[in-house]
Coordinates of C-alpha atoms in Angstrom, one line a residue:
X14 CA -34.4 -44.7 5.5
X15 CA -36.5 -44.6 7.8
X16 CA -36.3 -47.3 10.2
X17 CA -35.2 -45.5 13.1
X18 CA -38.0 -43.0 13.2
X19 CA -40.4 -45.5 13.4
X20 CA -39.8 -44.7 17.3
X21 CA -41.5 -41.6 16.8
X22 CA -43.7 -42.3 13.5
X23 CA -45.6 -44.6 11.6
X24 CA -45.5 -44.4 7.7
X25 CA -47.7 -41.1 6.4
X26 CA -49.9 -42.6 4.4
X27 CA -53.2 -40.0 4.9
X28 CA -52.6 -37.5 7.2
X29 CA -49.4 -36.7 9.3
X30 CA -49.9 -38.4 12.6
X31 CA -48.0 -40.5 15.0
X32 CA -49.1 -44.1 15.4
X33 CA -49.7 -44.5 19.4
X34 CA -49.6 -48.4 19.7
X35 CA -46.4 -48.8 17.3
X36 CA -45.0 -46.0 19.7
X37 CA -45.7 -47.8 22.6
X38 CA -44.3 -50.9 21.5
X39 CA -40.9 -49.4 20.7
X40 CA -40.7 -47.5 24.1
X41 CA -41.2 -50.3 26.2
X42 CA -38.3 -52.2 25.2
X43 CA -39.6 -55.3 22.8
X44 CA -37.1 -54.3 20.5
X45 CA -33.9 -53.2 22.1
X46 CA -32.8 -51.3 19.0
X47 CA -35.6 -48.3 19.9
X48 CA -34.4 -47.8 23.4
X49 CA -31.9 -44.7 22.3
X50 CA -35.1 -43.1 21.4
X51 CA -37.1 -43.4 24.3
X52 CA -36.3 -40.2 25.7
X53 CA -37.7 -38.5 22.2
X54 CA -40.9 -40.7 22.6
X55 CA -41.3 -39.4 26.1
X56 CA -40.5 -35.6 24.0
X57 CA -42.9 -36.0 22.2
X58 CA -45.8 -37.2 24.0
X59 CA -45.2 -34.1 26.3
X60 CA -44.7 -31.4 23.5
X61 CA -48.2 -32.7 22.4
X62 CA -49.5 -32.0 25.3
X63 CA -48.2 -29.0 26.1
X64 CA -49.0 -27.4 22.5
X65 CA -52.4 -28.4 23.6
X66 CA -52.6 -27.1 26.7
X67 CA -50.9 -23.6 25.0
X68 CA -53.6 -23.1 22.4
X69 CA -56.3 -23.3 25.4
X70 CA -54.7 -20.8 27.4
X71 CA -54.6 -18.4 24.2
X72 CA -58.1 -18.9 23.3
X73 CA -58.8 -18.5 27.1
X74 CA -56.9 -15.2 26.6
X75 CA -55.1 -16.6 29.8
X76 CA -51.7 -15.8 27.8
X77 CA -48.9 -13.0 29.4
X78 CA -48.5 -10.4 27.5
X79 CA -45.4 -10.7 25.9
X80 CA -44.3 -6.9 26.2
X81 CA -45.3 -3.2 25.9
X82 CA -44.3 -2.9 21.9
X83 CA -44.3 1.0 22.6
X84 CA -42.3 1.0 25.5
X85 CA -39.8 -1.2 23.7
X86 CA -39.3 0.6 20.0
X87 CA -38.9 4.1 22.0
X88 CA -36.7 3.1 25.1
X89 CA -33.3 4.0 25.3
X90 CA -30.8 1.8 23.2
X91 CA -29.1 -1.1 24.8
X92 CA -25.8 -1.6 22.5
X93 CA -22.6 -3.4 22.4
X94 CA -20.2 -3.8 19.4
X95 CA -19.5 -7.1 20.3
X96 CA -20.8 -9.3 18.0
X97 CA -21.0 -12.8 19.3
X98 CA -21.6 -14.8 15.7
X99 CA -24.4 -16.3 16.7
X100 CA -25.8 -18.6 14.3
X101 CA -30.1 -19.2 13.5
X102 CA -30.4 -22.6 14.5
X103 CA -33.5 -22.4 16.7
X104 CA -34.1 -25.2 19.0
X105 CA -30.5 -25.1 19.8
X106 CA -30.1 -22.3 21.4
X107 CA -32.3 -21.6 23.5
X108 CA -30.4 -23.1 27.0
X109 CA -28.9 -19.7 26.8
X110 CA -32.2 -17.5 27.3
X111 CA -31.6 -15.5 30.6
X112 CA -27.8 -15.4 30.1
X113 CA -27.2 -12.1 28.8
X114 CA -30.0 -10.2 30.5
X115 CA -27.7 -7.3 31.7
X116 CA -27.6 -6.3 27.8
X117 CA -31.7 -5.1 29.1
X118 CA -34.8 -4.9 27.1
X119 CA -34.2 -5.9 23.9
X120 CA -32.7 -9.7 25.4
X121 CA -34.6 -12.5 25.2
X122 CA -37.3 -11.4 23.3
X123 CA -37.6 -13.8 19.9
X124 CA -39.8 -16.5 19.8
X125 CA -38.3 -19.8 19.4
X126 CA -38.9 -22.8 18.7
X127 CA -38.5 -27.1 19.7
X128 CA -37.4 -29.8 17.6
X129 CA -40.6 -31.0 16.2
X130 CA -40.4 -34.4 17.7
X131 CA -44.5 -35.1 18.1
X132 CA -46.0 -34.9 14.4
X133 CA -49.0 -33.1 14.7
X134 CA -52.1 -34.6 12.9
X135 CA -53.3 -31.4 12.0
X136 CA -49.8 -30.4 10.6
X137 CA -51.6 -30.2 6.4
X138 CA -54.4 -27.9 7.6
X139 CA -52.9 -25.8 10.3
X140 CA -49.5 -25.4 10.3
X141 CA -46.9 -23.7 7.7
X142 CA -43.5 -24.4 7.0
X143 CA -41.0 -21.5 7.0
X144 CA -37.0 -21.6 5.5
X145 CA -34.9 -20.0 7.5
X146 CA -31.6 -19.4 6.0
X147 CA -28.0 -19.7 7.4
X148 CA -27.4 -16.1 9.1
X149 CA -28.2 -14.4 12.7
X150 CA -31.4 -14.6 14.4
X151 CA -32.5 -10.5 15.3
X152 CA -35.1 -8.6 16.5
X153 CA -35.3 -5.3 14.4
X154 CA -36.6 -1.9 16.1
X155 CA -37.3 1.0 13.7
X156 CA -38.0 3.7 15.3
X157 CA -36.7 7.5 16.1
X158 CA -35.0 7.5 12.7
X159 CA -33.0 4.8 12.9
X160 CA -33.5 0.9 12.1
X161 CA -31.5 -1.2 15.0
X162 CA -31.1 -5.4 15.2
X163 CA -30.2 -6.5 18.4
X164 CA -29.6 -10.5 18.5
X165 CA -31.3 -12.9 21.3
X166 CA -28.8 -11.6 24.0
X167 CA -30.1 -8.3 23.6
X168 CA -26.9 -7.1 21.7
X169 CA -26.9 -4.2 19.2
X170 CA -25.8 -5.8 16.2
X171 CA -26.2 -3.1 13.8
X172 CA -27.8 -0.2 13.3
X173 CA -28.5 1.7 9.6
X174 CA -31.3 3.7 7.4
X175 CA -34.0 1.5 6.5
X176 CA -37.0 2.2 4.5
X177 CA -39.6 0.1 7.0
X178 CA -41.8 3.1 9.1
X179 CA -39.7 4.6 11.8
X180 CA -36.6 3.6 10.2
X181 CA -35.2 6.5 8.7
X182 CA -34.6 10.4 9.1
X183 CA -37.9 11.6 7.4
X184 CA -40.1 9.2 9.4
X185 CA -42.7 10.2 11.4
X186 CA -41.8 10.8 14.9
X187 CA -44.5 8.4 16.2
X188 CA -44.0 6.2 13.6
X189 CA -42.7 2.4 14.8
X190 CA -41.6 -1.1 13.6
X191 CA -40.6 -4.3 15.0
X192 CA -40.1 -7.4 13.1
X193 CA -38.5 -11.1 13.3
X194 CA -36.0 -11.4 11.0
X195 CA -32.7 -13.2 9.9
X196 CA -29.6 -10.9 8.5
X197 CA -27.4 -12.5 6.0
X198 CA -25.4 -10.7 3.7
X199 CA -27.6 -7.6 3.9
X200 CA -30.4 -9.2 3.5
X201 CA -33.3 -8.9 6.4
X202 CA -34.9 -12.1 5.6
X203 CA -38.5 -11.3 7.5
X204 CA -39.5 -14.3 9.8
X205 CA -42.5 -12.2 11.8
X206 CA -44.2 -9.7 12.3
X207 CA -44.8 -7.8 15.9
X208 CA -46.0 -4.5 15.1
X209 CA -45.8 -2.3 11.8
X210 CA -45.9 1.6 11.9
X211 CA -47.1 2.0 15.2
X212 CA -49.6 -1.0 15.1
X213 CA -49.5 -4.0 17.0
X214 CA -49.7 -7.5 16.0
X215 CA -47.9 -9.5 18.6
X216 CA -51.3 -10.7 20.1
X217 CA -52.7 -11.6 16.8
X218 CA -53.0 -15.2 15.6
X219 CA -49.8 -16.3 12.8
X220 CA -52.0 -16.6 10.1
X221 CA -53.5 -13.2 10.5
X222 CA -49.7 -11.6 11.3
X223 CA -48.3 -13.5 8.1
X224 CA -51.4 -11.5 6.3
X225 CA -50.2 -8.3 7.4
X226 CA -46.6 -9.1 7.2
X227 CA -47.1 -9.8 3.4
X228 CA -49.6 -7.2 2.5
X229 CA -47.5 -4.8 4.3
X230 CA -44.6 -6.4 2.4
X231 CA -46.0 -5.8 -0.7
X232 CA -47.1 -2.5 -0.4
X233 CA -43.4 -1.1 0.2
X234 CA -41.5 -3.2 -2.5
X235 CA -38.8 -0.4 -2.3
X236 CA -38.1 -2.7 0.9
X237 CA -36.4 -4.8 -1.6
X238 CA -34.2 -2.4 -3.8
X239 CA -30.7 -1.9 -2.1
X240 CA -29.5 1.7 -2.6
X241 CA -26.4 4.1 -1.4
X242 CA -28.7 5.2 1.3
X243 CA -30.7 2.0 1.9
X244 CA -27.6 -1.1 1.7
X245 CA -29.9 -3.5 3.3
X246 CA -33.5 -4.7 2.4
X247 CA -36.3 -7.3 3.5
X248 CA -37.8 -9.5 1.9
X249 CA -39.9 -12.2 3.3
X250 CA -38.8 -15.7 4.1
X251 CA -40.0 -18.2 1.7
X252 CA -42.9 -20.1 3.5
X253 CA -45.9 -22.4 2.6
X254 CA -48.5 -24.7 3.8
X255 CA -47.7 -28.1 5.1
X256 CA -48.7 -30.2 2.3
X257 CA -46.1 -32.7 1.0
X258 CA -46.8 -31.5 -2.3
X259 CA -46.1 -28.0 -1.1
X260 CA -43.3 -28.7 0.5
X261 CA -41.9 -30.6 -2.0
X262 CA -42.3 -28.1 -4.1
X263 CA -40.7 -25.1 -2.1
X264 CA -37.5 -27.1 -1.1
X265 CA -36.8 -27.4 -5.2
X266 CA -38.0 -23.9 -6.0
X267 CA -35.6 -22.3 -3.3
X268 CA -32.7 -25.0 -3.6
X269 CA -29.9 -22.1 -4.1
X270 CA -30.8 -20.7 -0.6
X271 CA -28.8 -21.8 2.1
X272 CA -30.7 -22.8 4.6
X273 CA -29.8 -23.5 8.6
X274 CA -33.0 -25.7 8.9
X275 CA -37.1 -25.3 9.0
X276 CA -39.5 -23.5 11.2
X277 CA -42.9 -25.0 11.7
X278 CA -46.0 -22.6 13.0
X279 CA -49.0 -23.2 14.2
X280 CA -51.9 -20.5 12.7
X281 CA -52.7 -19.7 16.2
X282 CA -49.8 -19.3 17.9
X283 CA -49.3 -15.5 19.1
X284 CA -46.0 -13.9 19.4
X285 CA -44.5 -14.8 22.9
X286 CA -40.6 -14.6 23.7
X287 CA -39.1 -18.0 24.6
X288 CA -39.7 -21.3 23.4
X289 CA -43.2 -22.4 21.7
X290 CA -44.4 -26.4 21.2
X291 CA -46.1 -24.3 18.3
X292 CA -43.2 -23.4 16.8
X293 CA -41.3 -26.4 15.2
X294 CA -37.8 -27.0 13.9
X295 CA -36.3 -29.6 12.0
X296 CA -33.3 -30.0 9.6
X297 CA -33.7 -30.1 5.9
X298 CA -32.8 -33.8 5.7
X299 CA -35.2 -35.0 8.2
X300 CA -38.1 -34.6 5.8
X301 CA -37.8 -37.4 4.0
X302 CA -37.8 -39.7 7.2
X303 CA -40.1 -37.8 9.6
X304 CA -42.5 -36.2 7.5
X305 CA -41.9 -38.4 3.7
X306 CA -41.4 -35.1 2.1
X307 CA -38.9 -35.4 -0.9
X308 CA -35.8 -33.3 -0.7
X309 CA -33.2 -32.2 -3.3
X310 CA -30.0 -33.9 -3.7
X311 CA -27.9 -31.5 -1.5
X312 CA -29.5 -31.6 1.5
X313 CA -29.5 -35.6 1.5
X314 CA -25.9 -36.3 2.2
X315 CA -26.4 -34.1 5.5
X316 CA -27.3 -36.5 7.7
X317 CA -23.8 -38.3 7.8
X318 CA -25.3 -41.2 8.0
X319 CA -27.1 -40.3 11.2
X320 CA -30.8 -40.6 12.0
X321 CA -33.1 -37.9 12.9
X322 CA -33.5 -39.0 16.4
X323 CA -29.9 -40.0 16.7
X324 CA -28.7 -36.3 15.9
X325 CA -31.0 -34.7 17.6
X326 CA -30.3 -36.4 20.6
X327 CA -26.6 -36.2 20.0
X328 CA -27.4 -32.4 19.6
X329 CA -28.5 -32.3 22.9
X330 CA -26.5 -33.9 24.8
X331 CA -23.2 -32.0 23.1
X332 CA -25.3 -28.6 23.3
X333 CA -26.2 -28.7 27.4
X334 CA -30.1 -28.3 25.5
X335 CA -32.7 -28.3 28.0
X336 CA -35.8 -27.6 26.4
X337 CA -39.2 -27.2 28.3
X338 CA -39.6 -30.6 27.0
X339 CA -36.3 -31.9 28.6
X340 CA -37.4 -30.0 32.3
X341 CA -41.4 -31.9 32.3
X342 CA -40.5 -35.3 31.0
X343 CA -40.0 -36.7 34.2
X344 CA -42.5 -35.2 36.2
X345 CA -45.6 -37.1 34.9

């Protein structure tokens, strides 16, 4: 195992970094069994340097705001029973941003994320993995008494009591939440935070949010006690730092969770809708061979035999994805 990647990395012996000249070799053709992942070389030289050029703009404060948080938990609800099944997976997805826009504010407003194909050296110090398990992707307003989840397309896709500020009858009337999450089985697995009882944190850097988000989290653990009046809680995705070791370690702590695949943050990355190069994604089984993180047993036989690159281009091309990457790699 391994082989195949070696397109796109060298062997992680220190840190997590991509060798250039064993890159450059494979691109330009010296050995013809590379060539399939030339395009993901190309990727990942341009996610690179888009994630940089992202991180200056923020510290620049050059960013768009993303939205008026206010504005958004208080306007009139945009519904529709319809419930189109849509599954997490991240970097698939998002070809379809800007499709369902008539569904009005609440579409197209998650962050999401790229296939992590450009290993970034500083992946150990600045960067933390999140599971994110098999269930829908939603963005959940509490506000005016009521908790609502509307999916990427905007879509009401449920609407309940919840304990989280603004979420039930005897909230205050000013009172407002809006978090990331992902709903499976009545559970509100908490991804992000953007704002919590009226206070904003879209702007603010990950590792600051993820501060919040788990102080907050752990201040209300009725959030987790499912109830007659309160069916569904949150919790907060499992997550850690990008150490093998920590990894490792998470992976076989959280084995019974069933999880769609791995999101990868960058601690500076604020909240934005649309796709981020600091946001990541990679399957379960690509650990091992991309970033030589041990996995357990039933996530190994995933693969079907296929490598990382191979299924992610394969992904692609059956998926009509076109990421940011896909739209710049052939303009430099």
């Amino acid at each position: 195992m391994g082989d195949d990647l070696d397109a796109l990395t060298s062997q992680l012996s220190g840190g997590f970094q991509v060798d250039p000249a064993a890159l450059a070799l494979n691109v330009a053709g010296e050995h013809p069994r590379y060539s399939q992942f030339k395009n993901l070389s190309k990727a990942a030289e341009q996610q690179a340097k888009r994630r940089q050029e992202k991180l200056e703009r923020q510290k620049n404060g050059l960013f768009d705001k993303m939205m008026k948080l206010r504005n958004l938990a208080f306007d009139d609800v945009t519904s529709d029973e319809e419930d189109d099944e849509e599954a997490t997976t991240e970097a698939h997805e998002s070809h379809h941003v800007g499709k369902y826009n008539k569904f009005g504010r609440y579409a197209d407003k998650l962050m999401l994320s790229e296939w992590l194909v450009d290993i970034p050296e500083t992946l150990s110090e600045e960067w933390t993995m999140v599971m994110a398990p098999i269930g829908k992707r939603c963005l959940v307003v509490a506000s005016r008494g009521f908790t609502t989840a509307y999916n990427k397309a905007g879509r009401q896709v449920g609407q309940f009591q919840s304990r989280l500020p603004g979420g039930n009858s005897r909230s205050k009337h000013q009172s407002w939440t809006i978090l990331d999450c992902i709903y499976s089985n009545h559970v509100y697995y908490v991804l992000d935070l953007l704002s919590w009882n009226a206070h904003e944190y879209a702007e603010n850097p990950y590792d600051f949010r993820q501060f919040m988000l788990q102080s907050k989290l752990d201040e209300t653990p009725e959030l987790k006690m499912s109830t007659a009046g309160f069916r569904n809680i949150f919790v907060l995705a499992p997550r850690c730092k990008c150490s093998r070791e920590d990894m490792a370690q998470l992976l076989a702590k959280e084995n019974d969770l069933r999880l769609d695949g791995l999101l990868f943050y960058h601690k500076s990355v604020v909240y934005e809708p649309g796709q981020s190069p600091l946001v990541g994604w990679l399957k379960p089984w690509m650990l091992p061979e991309i970033l030589n993180v041990s996995i357990p047993e039933k996530y190994q036989q995933e693969s079907k035999g296929q490598s990382s690159a191979q299924f992610i281009e394969s992904f692609n091309q059956k998926h009509k994805h076109q990421s940011k990457i896909d739209r710049t790699m052939e303009q430099d």
